Amino acid sequence: MAALALPIQAVHVPYLQVPACPRQGTIQYHKNLTGQDFPLTQVDLCYSDSTIEFTFTAFNETSFYANASLGTNDQIWRYEVMEAFIYQGTKDPQTYLEFEVSPANQTFQAFIYNPSKVRAAGAVFDRFYIENIYAVGLTATTTLNKNAKIWVSKASIPLGLFNVDNGTAKGTQWRMNFFRTVTDAGFYPNQFYGAWNPPNEINFHMTPFFGKVKFV
């Protein structure tokens, strides 16, 4: 018998407190979107006067699979990436930032408009890209350690993208979720998917599953 999806309102939503830098809040996940084992993935984050600082760490990496021909805001999610979905507020959002980074340090950053909150079939779904990332102040640096089977990306995302003025982040509340895709040359275009709070279907854009985050 096929498993029935849980009602969205019955799904547990995790909670994280995030301190000011240099201290960090940390989440880890090692399950895929169907509850099976997945390579360990970690996200450390903190906030500065003007930015959110992320450190994404992919453990148990075997392929470091990226397409070097792709550029900023191209379809890097078809290969291997780590992702953050970010909204400032407490609601299940309709609009939120999607940020992705690949082992080749390619990035994707766009505000997503998802009024159904679950990317429902036939519903409006659109992206508004951040093109001039250097002028905006959105940065990423990625290092690979192939012997240790680890890649690490450090990203800095301006608070101003979320209408948070400099120096006012303490006490703000957020909704976030974190994802990783895994594949290799032999398995591509298929992928494995992992998440901090896995949705009840293979669909990252289900905002009721975003965890709750508070900057303390």
Tab-separated table of C-alpha atoms in Angstrom:
chain	number	residue	atom	x	y	z
A	1	MET	CA	0.000	0.000	0.000
A	2	ALA	CA	1.318	3.474	-0.843
A	3	ALA	CA	2.192	5.656	2.137
A	4	LEU	CA	-0.118	8.600	2.679
A	5	ALA	CA	1.418	12.079	2.998
A	6	LEU	CA	0.993	13.633	6.436
A	7	PRO	CA	-1.251	16.701	6.625
A	8	ILE	CA	1.019	19.733	6.482
A	9	GLN	CA	-0.304	21.103	9.779
A	10	ALA	CA	0.787	17.875	11.534
A	11	VAL	CA	4.442	18.078	10.485
A	12	HIS	CA	7.041	18.958	13.110
A	13	VAL	CA	8.980	22.165	12.389
A	14	PRO	CA	12.478	22.422	13.930
A	15	TYR	CA	13.744	25.491	15.792
A	16	LEU	CA	17.185	27.087	15.884
A	17	GLN	CA	18.611	29.995	17.852
A	18	VAL	CA	21.314	31.914	15.984
A	19	PRO	CA	23.775	34.155	17.885
A	20	ALA	CA	25.720	37.151	16.693
A	21	CYS	CA	29.057	36.368	15.044
A	22	PRO	CA	31.592	35.007	15.814
A	23	ARG	CA	29.462	32.498	17.749
A	24	GLN	CA	27.322	30.259	15.535
A	25	GLY	CA	24.154	28.240	15.519
A	26	THR	CA	24.455	24.817	13.899
A	27	ILE	CA	22.120	22.391	12.195
A	28	GLN	CA	22.933	18.992	10.730
A	29	TYR	CA	20.943	16.595	8.600
A	30	HIS	CA	21.555	13.095	7.297
A	31	LYS	CA	18.166	11.998	5.948
A	32	ASN	CA	16.783	12.299	2.457
A	33	LEU	CA	13.277	13.405	1.536
A	34	THR	CA	11.917	9.897	2.100
A	35	GLY	CA	13.620	9.373	5.484
A	36	GLN	CA	16.507	7.222	4.275
A	37	ASP	CA	20.177	7.766	5.090
A	38	PHE	CA	21.855	10.660	3.305
A	39	PRO	CA	25.406	12.084	3.416
A	40	LEU	CA	25.914	14.216	6.525
A	41	THR	CA	25.443	17.905	5.836
A	42	GLN	CA	25.995	20.805	8.231
A	43	VAL	CA	25.090	24.496	8.211
A	44	ASP	CA	26.614	26.976	10.661
A	45	LEU	CA	25.206	30.487	10.731
A	46	CYS	CA	25.459	33.744	12.591
A	47	TYR	CA	24.573	37.381	11.980
A	48	SER	CA	26.755	40.462	11.808
A	49	ASP	CA	25.760	44.108	11.832
A	50	SER	CA	24.805	43.916	8.154
A	51	THR	CA	24.841	40.280	6.965
A	52	ILE	CA	23.891	36.682	7.638
A	53	GLU	CA	27.009	34.507	7.527
A	54	PHE	CA	26.608	30.882	6.444
A	55	THR	CA	29.074	28.001	6.410
A	56	PHE	CA	27.765	25.032	4.441
A	57	THR	CA	29.682	21.753	4.867
A	58	ALA	CA	29.067	18.684	2.713
A	59	PHE	CA	30.516	15.497	4.215
A	60	ASN	CA	30.894	12.067	2.586
A	61	GLU	CA	31.277	13.672	-0.839
A	62	THR	CA	32.511	11.385	-3.602
A	63	SER	CA	32.021	13.236	-6.893
A	64	PHE	CA	32.078	17.041	-6.334
A	65	TYR	CA	29.864	17.045	-9.419
A	66	ALA	CA	29.315	20.416	-11.116
A	67	ASN	CA	29.047	21.718	-14.653
A	68	ALA	CA	31.874	24.226	-15.127
A	69	SER	CA	30.170	25.779	-18.163
A	70	LEU	CA	27.324	27.196	-16.044
A	71	GLY	CA	27.373	30.752	-14.711
A	72	THR	CA	25.625	32.802	-12.054
A	73	ASN	CA	21.909	31.992	-11.777
A	74	ASP	CA	22.128	29.137	-14.264
A	75	GLN	CA	20.559	25.757	-13.500
A	76	ILE	CA	23.273	24.606	-11.094
A	77	TRP	CA	20.653	22.712	-9.051
A	78	ARG	CA	20.654	20.005	-11.716
A	79	TYR	CA	24.084	18.948	-10.393
A	80	GLU	CA	25.368	19.144	-6.791
A	81	VAL	CA	24.520	22.119	-4.606
A	82	MET	CA	23.808	23.136	-1.050
A	83	GLU	CA	20.844	25.469	-0.622
A	84	ALA	CA	19.236	27.863	1.843
A	85	PHE	CA	15.653	29.095	1.599
A	86	ILE	CA	15.271	32.244	3.730
A	87	TYR	CA	12.343	34.416	4.854
A	88	GLN	CA	12.278	37.110	7.533
A	89	GLY	CA	9.093	36.633	9.536
A	90	THR	CA	7.104	33.873	11.197
A	91	LYS	CA	4.496	32.950	8.563
A	92	ASP	CA	4.650	30.211	5.958
A	93	PRO	CA	5.994	32.533	3.258
A	94	GLN	CA	4.796	33.131	-0.272
A	95	THR	CA	8.016	34.994	-1.172
A	96	TYR	CA	11.492	34.033	0.022
A	97	LEU	CA	15.126	34.009	-1.046
A	98	GLU	CA	16.562	30.867	-2.588
A	99	PHE	CA	20.372	30.710	-2.409
A	100	GLU	CA	22.442	27.866	-3.866
A	101	VAL	CA	26.158	27.183	-4.150
A	102	SER	CA	27.982	24.429	-6.030
A	103	PRO	CA	31.350	22.707	-5.471
A	104	ALA	CA	32.644	24.955	-8.285
A	105	ASN	CA	31.531	28.059	-6.312
A	106	GLN	CA	28.784	28.856	-8.809
A	107	THR	CA	25.817	30.542	-7.150
A	108	PHE	CA	22.113	30.936	-7.755
A	109	GLN	CA	20.159	33.613	-5.914
A	110	ALA	CA	16.584	34.637	-6.571
A	111	PHE	CA	13.495	35.714	-4.726
A	112	ILE	CA	10.820	33.090	-5.258
A	113	TYR	CA	7.145	33.995	-5.619
A	114	ASN	CA	5.160	30.915	-4.603
A	115	PRO	CA	1.658	32.049	-3.551
A	116	SER	CA	0.367	28.494	-3.129
A	117	LYS	CA	3.214	27.966	-0.588
A	118	VAL	CA	3.676	24.426	-1.913
A	119	ARG	CA	4.391	25.004	-5.623
A	120	ALA	CA	1.009	23.495	-6.411
A	121	ALA	CA	0.393	22.175	-9.910
A	122	GLY	CA	-1.011	24.920	-12.117
A	123	ALA	CA	-0.342	27.686	-9.563
A	124	VAL	CA	1.756	30.774	-10.196
A	125	PHE	CA	5.449	30.238	-9.479
A	126	ASP	CA	8.108	32.759	-10.480
A	127	ARG	CA	11.688	33.840	-9.777
A	128	PHE	CA	13.204	37.310	-9.491
A	129	TYR	CA	16.951	37.004	-9.923
A	130	ILE	CA	19.658	38.926	-8.105
A	131	GLU	CA	22.041	39.582	-10.980
A	132	ASN	CA	24.706	41.999	-9.703
A	133	ILE	CA	25.775	39.978	-6.687
A	134	TYR	CA	29.033	41.895	-6.158
A	135	ALA	CA	27.308	45.272	-5.978
A	136	VAL	CA	24.675	43.819	-3.656
A	137	GLY	CA	27.385	42.385	-1.396
A	138	LEU	CA	26.387	38.745	-1.703
A	139	THR	CA	29.539	36.614	-1.698
A	140	ALA	CA	30.537	32.954	-1.607
A	141	THR	CA	33.864	31.136	-1.268
A	142	THR	CA	34.151	27.368	-1.713
A	143	THR	CA	36.995	24.991	-0.823
A	144	LEU	CA	37.277	21.304	-1.690
A	145	ASN	CA	39.119	18.625	0.291
A	146	LYS	CA	38.856	15.578	-1.926
A	147	ASN	CA	40.986	13.393	0.359
A	148	ALA	CA	38.626	14.062	3.270
A	149	LYS	CA	35.533	13.899	1.002
A	150	ILE	CA	34.369	17.342	2.143
A	151	TRP	CA	33.465	20.609	0.458
A	152	VAL	CA	32.784	23.828	2.346
A	153	SER	CA	31.113	26.998	1.105
A	154	LYS	CA	31.086	30.213	3.113
A	155	ALA	CA	28.426	32.703	2.051
A	156	SER	CA	27.560	36.221	3.168
A	157	ILE	CA	24.032	37.490	2.469
A	158	PRO	CA	23.061	41.114	3.223
A	159	LEU	CA	20.349	41.662	5.813
A	160	GLY	CA	19.060	44.532	3.715
A	161	LEU	CA	17.646	42.038	1.212
A	162	PHE	CA	15.073	41.241	3.917
A	163	ASN	CA	14.397	44.864	4.961
A	164	VAL	CA	16.448	44.447	8.148
A	165	ASP	CA	18.414	47.636	8.824
A	166	ASN	CA	22.051	47.424	9.900
A	167	GLY	CA	22.433	46.750	13.592
A	168	THR	CA	18.808	45.666	14.141
A	169	ALA	CA	18.945	41.900	13.484
A	170	LYS	CA	18.940	40.807	17.133
A	171	GLY	CA	15.515	39.470	18.080
A	172	THR	CA	14.303	39.028	14.513
A	173	GLN	CA	12.507	35.813	13.623
A	174	TRP	CA	12.908	33.856	10.423
A	175	ARG	CA	11.727	30.824	8.495
A	176	MET	CA	14.442	28.786	6.766
A	177	ASN	CA	15.098	25.402	5.276
A	178	PHE	CA	18.316	23.855	4.011
A	179	PHE	CA	18.827	21.323	1.232
A	180	ARG	CA	21.569	19.411	-0.570
A	181	THR	CA	21.542	17.568	-3.876
A	182	VAL	CA	23.887	14.639	-4.583
A	183	THR	CA	24.676	13.004	-7.907
A	184	ASP	CA	27.619	11.923	-10.061
A	185	ALA	CA	28.479	11.389	-13.711
A	186	GLY	CA	26.997	7.888	-13.715
A	187	PHE	CA	23.771	8.742	-11.876
A	188	TYR	CA	23.051	12.127	-13.487
A	189	PRO	CA	20.441	13.472	-14.310
A	190	ASN	CA	18.972	11.618	-11.325
A	191	GLN	CA	19.723	13.015	-7.877
A	192	PHE	CA	19.464	12.260	-4.187
A	193	TYR	CA	17.935	15.009	-2.037
A	194	GLY	CA	18.544	15.811	1.628
A	195	ALA	CA	16.969	18.446	3.874
A	196	TRP	CA	17.014	19.924	7.379
A	197	ASN	CA	13.249	19.502	7.563
A	198	PRO	CA	12.261	17.214	4.680
A	199	PRO	CA	8.931	17.975	2.993
A	200	ASN	CA	6.492	15.096	2.587
A	201	GLU	CA	7.140	14.963	-1.157
A	202	ILE	CA	10.125	15.627	-3.430
A	203	ASN	CA	9.526	19.364	-3.606
A	204	PHE	CA	11.804	21.889	-1.902
A	205	HIS	CA	9.267	24.711	-2.296
A	206	MET	CA	6.880	23.717	0.501
A	207	THR	CA	7.140	26.610	2.927
A	208	PRO	CA	5.062	25.120	5.794
A	209	PHE	CA	8.083	22.827	6.298
A	210	PHE	CA	10.531	25.726	6.769
A	211	GLY	CA	12.102	25.634	10.221
A	212	LYS	CA	11.819	28.459	12.730
A	213	VAL	CA	14.922	30.542	13.432
A	214	LYS	CA	15.498	33.362	15.937
A	215	PHE	CA	18.481	35.707	16.033
A	216	VAL	CA	19.459	36.058	19.707
